[in-house]
Amino acid sequence: MRIRKVETRLLEAPLAEPMGGSARRPPIRSRRLLVVRLETDEGVTGYGESYGTPRSVKAMVEELYAPFLLGADPLSGDPLARMQREGVGYHGPKGMVYEALSAVDTALWDLKGKALNAALASLLGGAITDTVDCYAASVYLGSVEEAESQAARFAETGFRAMKVKVGQGLERDRAVFRAVRRLVGEGTTLMADVNGVYDVKTSIRLGRSLEEDGLYWLEEPVPVEDVEGYAQVARALSCYVAGSEGEYTRHGFRELIERGGVDVVQPDVTRCGGVTETWAAATLASAYHRRFSPHCWSSVFGLAASTHLTAAAPTGLTVEYDAHPNPLKDALVGAQLTPVGGRLPVPAGPGLGVQVDEEAFERLTVWASEVS
């Protein structure tokens, strides 16, 4: 079996109403999905997803990675090892090169699972559970009334945990968080996500205040590069500190863990280097007695991969579930990635385990580019 085609594709679907945002992201008006699809000479396909900017990822996939992929045996570790050694190695350990590699790497794992008729979790050593906890993401920035409306909808659909975006100033952050707590009650787990916009002292003040209302974790309290700041916040608070979707590879997470910066490790499989590097981060989390909870937003193939990874991880805690409208996900995989009672079933099929609606895949495509 040999890889004969490497395709990069952007899909998009408009939203009925703008959605969002966070302290770092304005509201969005459509859902987008950036996919790498690998195809073998036996007709087996593998899918991966990237968080990166579409045209940049396309260029990197075609110029950096496709030369290592075309003609390679997907069941061999050689193409991935060569890409990491010879492709990525010259361009640094972080950033867009890894966001592009993330999609390629995940597609290779999906291919391997399908070729061997084995689910991704099985390839990683086996699922510990067939469903995983998930939390609703997110109660976005806005007024108290808007926050209450979103939280009520999440609670009505069965979520027992949800994340609240903060970063609007301490007074407003407190008001929003406390309003959500009053609405959902003490039985619902609440997290707060700073998205790295505060400094150490501000995040400590916020965390201590929200702890009075049962804060479970404070996410990305400071910018991702401020590793010492993470550690200072973690030492000062009683709640967990979680991070970081903006970190890359096992090496970045090793430093964050060893410096005492995080209690909950949050790699994003569409950014940090794909399944390979996310699994390495999960293994590090286990070795250092930290919990593993992958970041996952606006994702189809990334969500499927994150579910498998959490199910197989020794310290897997919960999966982030984007609980806002996503017509792309609905059209491509229907109800396959839908939680029930706050738990997400691990896809049972080979590879990532999801069946893609090919008609919808073509219909929602904005552009596609391939090399063969």
XYZ file of C-alpha atoms in Angstrom:
372
model
C 0.000 0.000 0.000
C 1.367 3.402 -1.004
C 0.120 6.981 -0.661
C -0.774 8.287 -4.108
C -2.578 11.570 -3.396
C -2.253 14.413 -0.872
C -5.169 16.843 -0.822
C -5.736 20.070 1.114
C -9.296 21.337 1.247
C -11.208 24.200 2.862
C -14.875 23.723 3.761
C -17.198 26.469 4.978
C -20.827 26.888 6.038
C -22.520 30.168 7.051
C -24.079 30.649 10.475
C -27.591 31.970 10.929
C -26.282 34.395 13.577
C -22.761 35.574 14.496
C -21.154 33.477 17.238
C -18.492 34.254 19.820
C -16.224 35.631 20.867
C -13.386 35.394 23.326
C -10.844 37.883 24.639
C -8.659 37.055 21.618
C -11.236 36.342 18.910
C -14.080 38.479 17.500
C -17.445 36.873 16.714
C -17.475 34.592 13.666
C -20.090 34.437 10.902
C -19.321 31.035 9.420
C -17.827 27.678 10.317
C -14.656 26.627 8.517
C -12.851 23.310 8.361
C -9.349 22.891 6.948
C -8.719 19.268 5.991
C -5.817 17.203 4.703
C -6.964 14.011 3.002
C -4.531 11.242 2.093
C -5.439 8.524 -0.394
C -3.623 5.270 -1.099
C -3.330 3.198 -4.260
C -5.803 0.768 -2.656
C -8.444 3.475 -2.221
C -8.081 3.886 1.558
C -8.443 7.502 2.727
C -7.314 9.244 5.887
C -8.516 12.604 7.207
C -6.772 15.170 9.366
C -7.616 18.690 10.448
C -5.540 21.844 10.938
C -6.225 24.966 12.973
C -3.870 26.997 10.767
C -4.661 29.613 8.140
C -5.799 27.833 4.975
C -3.429 29.039 2.261
C -0.404 28.856 4.565
C -1.222 25.279 5.514
C -1.803 24.354 1.871
C 1.636 25.666 0.911
C 3.359 23.807 3.730
C 1.545 20.553 3.071
C 2.398 20.641 -0.612
C 5.958 21.956 -0.349
C 7.178 20.578 2.985
C 5.294 17.338 3.552
C 3.937 15.923 0.293
C 7.430 14.962 -0.963
C 7.801 12.665 2.054
C 4.283 11.257 1.703
C 3.869 10.431 -1.972
C 4.849 6.834 -2.621
C 5.345 6.127 1.091
C 3.897 3.179 2.999
C 1.389 4.645 5.506
C 1.884 1.665 7.828
C 5.550 2.553 8.201
C 6.791 5.164 10.653
C 9.302 6.373 8.083
C 7.353 9.216 6.396
C 6.393 10.787 9.729
C 9.895 10.423 11.146
C 11.412 11.980 8.037
C 8.917 14.857 8.045
C 9.739 15.652 11.661
C 13.483 15.313 11.134
C 13.959 16.832 7.684
C 10.782 18.796 6.996
C 9.935 20.534 10.271
C 13.425 20.524 11.725
C 14.656 23.466 9.684
C 11.676 25.667 10.487
C 11.554 25.705 14.273
C 9.648 23.820 16.976
C 6.415 25.820 16.982
C 3.899 27.642 14.859
C 2.309 27.106 11.484
C 4.622 24.303 10.363
C 3.234 22.206 13.221
C -0.338 23.272 12.550
C 0.089 21.920 9.019
C 1.853 18.797 10.280
C -1.044 18.219 12.699
C -3.450 17.527 9.845
C -0.967 15.287 8.011
C -0.106 13.330 11.139
C -3.749 12.744 12.090
C -4.566 11.663 8.529
C -1.726 9.122 8.693
C -3.124 7.666 11.931
C -6.602 7.531 10.381
C -5.184 5.733 7.346
C -3.304 3.270 9.503
C -6.374 2.458 11.577
C -8.509 1.888 8.496
C -5.857 -0.292 6.844
C -5.545 -2.418 9.994
C -9.283 -2.292 10.834
C -8.425 -0.859 14.251
C -9.774 2.199 16.062
C -7.327 4.966 16.918
C -7.685 4.279 20.641
C -6.706 0.652 20.010
C -3.581 1.756 18.152
C -2.680 3.839 21.212
C -2.966 0.843 23.526
C -6.708 0.542 23.995
C -9.595 2.626 25.272
C -10.087 2.638 29.034
C -13.735 3.606 28.536
C -16.214 3.654 25.650
C -17.545 7.116 26.572
C -15.709 10.164 27.894
C -16.834 13.144 29.923
C -17.176 16.354 27.952
C -17.910 19.959 28.842
C -19.757 22.637 26.903
C -17.626 25.312 25.289
C -18.248 28.065 25.790
C -20.272 30.787 27.446
C -18.853 33.584 25.311
C -18.059 37.174 26.216
C -21.026 39.473 26.495
C -23.593 40.680 28.968
C -24.809 38.826 32.037
C -28.100 38.156 30.270
C -26.344 36.692 27.227
C -24.219 34.476 29.453
C -27.270 33.215 31.313
C -29.031 32.393 28.049
C -26.094 30.347 26.757
C -25.581 28.533 30.056
C -29.279 27.678 30.273
C -29.188 26.149 26.793
C -26.146 24.043 27.693
C -27.800 22.815 30.887
C -31.027 21.971 29.047
C -29.103 19.776 26.590
C -27.608 17.705 29.392
C -24.178 19.201 30.045
C -22.973 18.917 33.628
C -19.856 21.010 33.003
C -19.243 24.183 31.003
C -16.592 26.805 30.373
C -17.086 30.548 30.790
C -14.976 32.995 28.795
C -13.474 35.811 30.854
C -11.134 38.690 30.058
C -13.535 41.655 30.088
C -12.139 43.126 33.305
C -12.352 41.706 36.811
C -15.658 43.260 37.809
C -17.483 42.089 34.696
C -15.814 38.666 34.791
C -17.011 38.149 38.359
C -20.541 39.276 37.544
C -20.842 36.932 34.558
C -19.351 33.928 36.341
C -21.535 34.368 39.422
C -24.657 34.770 37.295
C -23.879 31.494 35.531
C -23.228 29.778 38.858
C -26.561 30.956 40.257
C -28.343 29.706 37.152
C -26.787 26.222 36.879
C -26.388 25.527 40.600
C -23.629 23.859 42.584
C -23.962 20.526 40.790
C -22.458 21.834 37.531
C -18.699 22.083 37.064
C -17.578 25.539 35.908
C -14.263 26.492 34.327
C -13.051 29.973 33.339
C -10.907 30.715 30.282
C -8.734 33.841 30.269
C -7.289 33.126 26.807
C -3.969 34.501 28.023
C -4.967 38.185 28.105
C -4.232 38.889 31.791
C -0.956 39.193 33.665
C -0.002 37.127 36.709
C -1.427 39.395 39.400
C -4.709 39.974 37.588
C -5.243 36.258 37.014
C -4.472 35.488 40.648
C -7.005 38.087 41.793
C -9.586 36.707 39.371
C -8.930 33.086 40.298
C -9.210 33.719 44.042
C -12.462 35.584 43.528
C -14.011 32.895 41.315
C -12.886 30.137 43.687
C -15.541 31.460 46.066
C -18.102 30.353 43.479
C -16.636 26.891 42.937
C -14.195 27.506 40.064
C -12.855 24.124 38.881
C -10.027 25.350 36.684
C -8.582 28.609 35.401
C -7.488 28.162 31.790
C -4.666 30.039 30.060
C -4.275 32.578 32.876
C -1.320 34.312 31.180
C 0.252 34.326 27.690
C 1.548 30.896 26.694
C 5.172 32.052 26.554
C 5.069 33.163 30.212
C 5.883 29.766 31.691
C 7.055 31.240 34.994
C 3.821 33.244 35.145
C 1.841 30.018 34.793
C 3.781 28.577 37.722
C 3.170 31.642 39.882
C -0.567 31.493 39.231
C -0.670 27.752 39.929
C 1.125 28.197 43.264
C -1.238 30.978 44.320
C -4.563 29.270 43.571
C -6.423 26.316 45.052
C -8.269 25.498 41.824
C -6.614 23.694 38.930
C -4.686 25.668 36.327
C -5.119 24.411 32.746
C -3.188 25.049 29.523
C -2.388 25.426 26.775
C -3.926 25.247 23.330
C -1.159 27.575 22.141
C 1.679 25.214 23.071
C 3.380 22.893 20.590
C 4.951 19.427 20.806
C 5.927 17.308 23.780
C 8.878 19.607 24.451
C 6.724 22.657 25.055
C 4.429 20.716 27.371
C 7.360 19.173 29.217
C 8.606 22.626 30.205
C 5.133 23.765 31.235
C 4.683 20.662 33.402
C 8.176 20.569 34.916
C 7.979 24.232 35.920
C 4.740 23.525 37.804
C 2.648 25.639 35.455
C -0.332 23.354 34.853
C -2.448 20.779 36.645
C -4.447 19.988 33.488
C -2.579 19.525 30.196
C -4.484 20.841 27.149
C -2.826 20.163 23.783
C -4.861 20.760 20.639
C -4.521 17.893 18.155
C -5.097 20.302 15.237
C -2.206 22.541 16.317
C 0.468 20.901 18.448
C 1.651 18.224 16.000
C -1.307 15.906 15.529
C -2.057 12.616 17.253
C 1.636 11.821 17.732
C 2.494 14.925 19.747
C -0.842 15.036 21.566
C -0.321 11.457 22.710
C 3.226 12.337 23.811
C 1.778 15.189 25.900
C -0.794 12.794 27.392
C 2.008 10.386 28.296
C 3.946 13.207 29.967
C 0.826 14.212 31.879
C 0.537 10.679 33.221
C 4.220 10.511 34.164
C 3.951 13.759 36.141
C 0.545 12.945 37.682
C -1.258 15.666 35.744
C -4.670 15.361 34.120
C -5.107 15.310 30.340
C -7.940 17.256 28.695
C -7.401 18.192 25.035
C -8.478 21.562 23.738
C -10.913 21.169 20.844
C -12.917 23.924 19.158
C -14.966 24.010 15.927
C -13.679 20.608 14.972
C -14.841 17.399 13.261
C -11.815 15.189 12.725
C -10.022 16.887 15.605
C -12.950 16.116 17.898
C -12.963 12.461 16.877
C -9.209 12.212 17.479
C -9.473 14.018 20.836
C -12.163 11.607 21.992
C -9.997 8.578 21.181
C -6.963 10.168 22.846
C -8.866 10.957 26.044
C -10.380 7.469 26.176
C -6.919 5.883 25.911
C -4.984 8.287 28.153
C -4.208 7.012 31.688
C -5.119 10.398 33.194
C -7.769 11.401 30.643
C -10.210 13.794 32.294
C -12.654 15.376 29.858
C -12.997 16.584 26.255
C -13.890 20.107 25.227
C -17.090 20.046 23.160
C -18.043 23.059 21.066
C -21.726 23.218 21.955
C -22.723 26.034 19.606
C -24.336 25.523 16.178
C -22.005 23.874 13.673
C -23.665 23.149 10.314
C -20.387 21.723 8.992
C -20.228 19.028 11.643
C -23.923 18.268 11.282
C -23.655 17.853 7.509
C -20.447 15.813 7.509
C -20.977 13.356 10.366
C -24.540 13.899 11.597
C -25.074 12.711 15.156
C -21.927 10.564 15.296
C -20.129 13.074 17.536
C -23.015 14.082 19.788
C -22.816 13.794 23.591
C -25.508 12.108 25.647
C -25.954 13.217 29.243
C -22.626 15.015 29.272
C -20.670 12.049 27.899
C -19.315 11.595 24.392
C -19.265 8.106 22.836
C -15.882 7.050 21.469
C -16.342 6.439 17.709
C -16.310 2.680 17.185
C -15.151 2.400 13.574
C -11.568 1.984 12.339
C -9.180 4.933 12.445
C -10.943 8.052 13.668
C -14.138 6.024 13.516
C -16.413 8.524 11.772
C -18.248 8.035 8.488
C -18.043 11.156 6.306
C -20.945 12.168 4.064
C -19.038 12.538 0.795
C -21.824 14.506 -0.906
C -21.752 17.098 1.882
C -17.951 17.063 1.819
C -17.995 18.090 -1.841
C -20.902 20.517 -1.517
C -19.332 22.495 1.331
C -15.892 22.719 -0.271
C -14.682 26.258 -0.992
C -11.473 25.124 -2.676
C -9.388 21.971 -2.966
C -5.815 21.404 -4.077
C -3.999 18.115 -4.577
C -0.602 16.720 -5.461
C -0.141 13.200 -6.750
